[in-house]
Coordinates of C-alpha atoms in Angstrom, one line a residue:
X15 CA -11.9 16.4 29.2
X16 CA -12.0 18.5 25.8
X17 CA -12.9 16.1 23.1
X18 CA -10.1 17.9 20.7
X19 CA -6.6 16.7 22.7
X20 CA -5.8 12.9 22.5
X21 CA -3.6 11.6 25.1
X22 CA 0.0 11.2 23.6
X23 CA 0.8 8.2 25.6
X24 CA -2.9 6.8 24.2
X25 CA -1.6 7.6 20.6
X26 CA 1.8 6.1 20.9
X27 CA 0.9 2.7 22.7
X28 CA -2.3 2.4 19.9
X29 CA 0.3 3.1 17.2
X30 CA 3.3 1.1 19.0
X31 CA 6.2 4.0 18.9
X32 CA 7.7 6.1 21.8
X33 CA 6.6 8.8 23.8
X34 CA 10.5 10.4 23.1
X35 CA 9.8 10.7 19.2
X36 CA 6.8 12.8 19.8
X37 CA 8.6 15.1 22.8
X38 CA 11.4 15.5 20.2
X39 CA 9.0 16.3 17.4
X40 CA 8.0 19.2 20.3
X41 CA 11.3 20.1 20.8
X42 CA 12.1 21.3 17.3
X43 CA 8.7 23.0 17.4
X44 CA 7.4 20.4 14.4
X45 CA 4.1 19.8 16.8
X46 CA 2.6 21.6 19.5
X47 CA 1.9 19.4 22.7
X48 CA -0.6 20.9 25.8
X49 CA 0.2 19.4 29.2
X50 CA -2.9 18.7 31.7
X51 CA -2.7 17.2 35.0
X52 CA 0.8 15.9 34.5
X53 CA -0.4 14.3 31.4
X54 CA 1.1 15.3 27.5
X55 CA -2.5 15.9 24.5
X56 CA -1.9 17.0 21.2
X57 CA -4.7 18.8 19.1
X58 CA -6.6 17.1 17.1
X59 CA -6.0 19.3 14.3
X60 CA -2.1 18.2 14.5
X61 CA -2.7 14.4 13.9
X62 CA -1.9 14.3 10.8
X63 CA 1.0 15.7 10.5
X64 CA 1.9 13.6 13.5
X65 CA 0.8 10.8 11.4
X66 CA 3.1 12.3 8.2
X67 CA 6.0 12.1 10.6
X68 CA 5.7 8.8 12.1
X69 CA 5.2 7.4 8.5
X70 CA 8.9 9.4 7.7
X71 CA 10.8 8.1 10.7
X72 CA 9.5 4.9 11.9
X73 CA 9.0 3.4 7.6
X74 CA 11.3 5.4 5.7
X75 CA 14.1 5.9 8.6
X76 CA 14.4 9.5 8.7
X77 CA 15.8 11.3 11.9
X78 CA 14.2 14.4 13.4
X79 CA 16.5 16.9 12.0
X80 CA 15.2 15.3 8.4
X81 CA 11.6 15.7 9.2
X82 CA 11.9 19.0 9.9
X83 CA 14.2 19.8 6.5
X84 CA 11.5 17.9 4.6
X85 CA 8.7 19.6 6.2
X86 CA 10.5 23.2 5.3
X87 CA 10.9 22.2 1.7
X88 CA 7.0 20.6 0.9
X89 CA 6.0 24.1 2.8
X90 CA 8.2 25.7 0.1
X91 CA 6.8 23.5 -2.8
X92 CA 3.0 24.4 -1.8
X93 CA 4.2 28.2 -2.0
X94 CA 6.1 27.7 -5.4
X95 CA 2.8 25.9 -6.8
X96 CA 0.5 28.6 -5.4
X97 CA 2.7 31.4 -7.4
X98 CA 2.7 29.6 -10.7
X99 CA -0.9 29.3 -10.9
X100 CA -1.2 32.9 -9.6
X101 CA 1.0 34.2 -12.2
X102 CA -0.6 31.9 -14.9
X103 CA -3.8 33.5 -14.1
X104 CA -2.5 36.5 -14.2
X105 CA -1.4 35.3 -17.8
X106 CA -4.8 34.6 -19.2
X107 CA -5.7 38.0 -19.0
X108 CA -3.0 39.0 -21.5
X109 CA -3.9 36.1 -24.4

């Protein structure tokens, strides 16, 4: 077995929450899940924004349909951020 997939029903009986929230997660294309021998992995690489999700519905109550608007918006944020210090840099050269 390839030491970079984690068994989803592994990862959500060690963190206590449901096999469904992750399949949903799938289903709005938030995570990407393999399936091998009749058995759901996830990438390693996609833990933590597994993790990042779990925290937002399971402690601060927000559905699916939220994660995935919240997700869009920091995505949008991180762009924003990276154009203002582009164009500030941009900036310097002219003072």
């Amino acid at each position: 077995m390839d030491s970079s997939v984690i068994k989803i029903t592994e990862y959500c009986s060690y963190y206590e929450i449901e096999p469904d929230f992750v399949i949903s997660l799938e289903g709005v294309g938030l995570i990407e899940t393999l399936i091998i021998e009749g058995e759901r992995f996830i990438h390693e690489e996609q833990l933590k924004d597994l993790e990042r999700y779990v925290i937002w519905h399971y402690d601060m109550d927000i559905n699916i349909e939220g994660i995935d608007a919240l997700r869009n918006m920091l995505a949008n944020l991180e762009q924003l951020q990276s154009e203002v210090l582009h164009l500030k840099e941009k900036l310097r050269v002219y003072e």
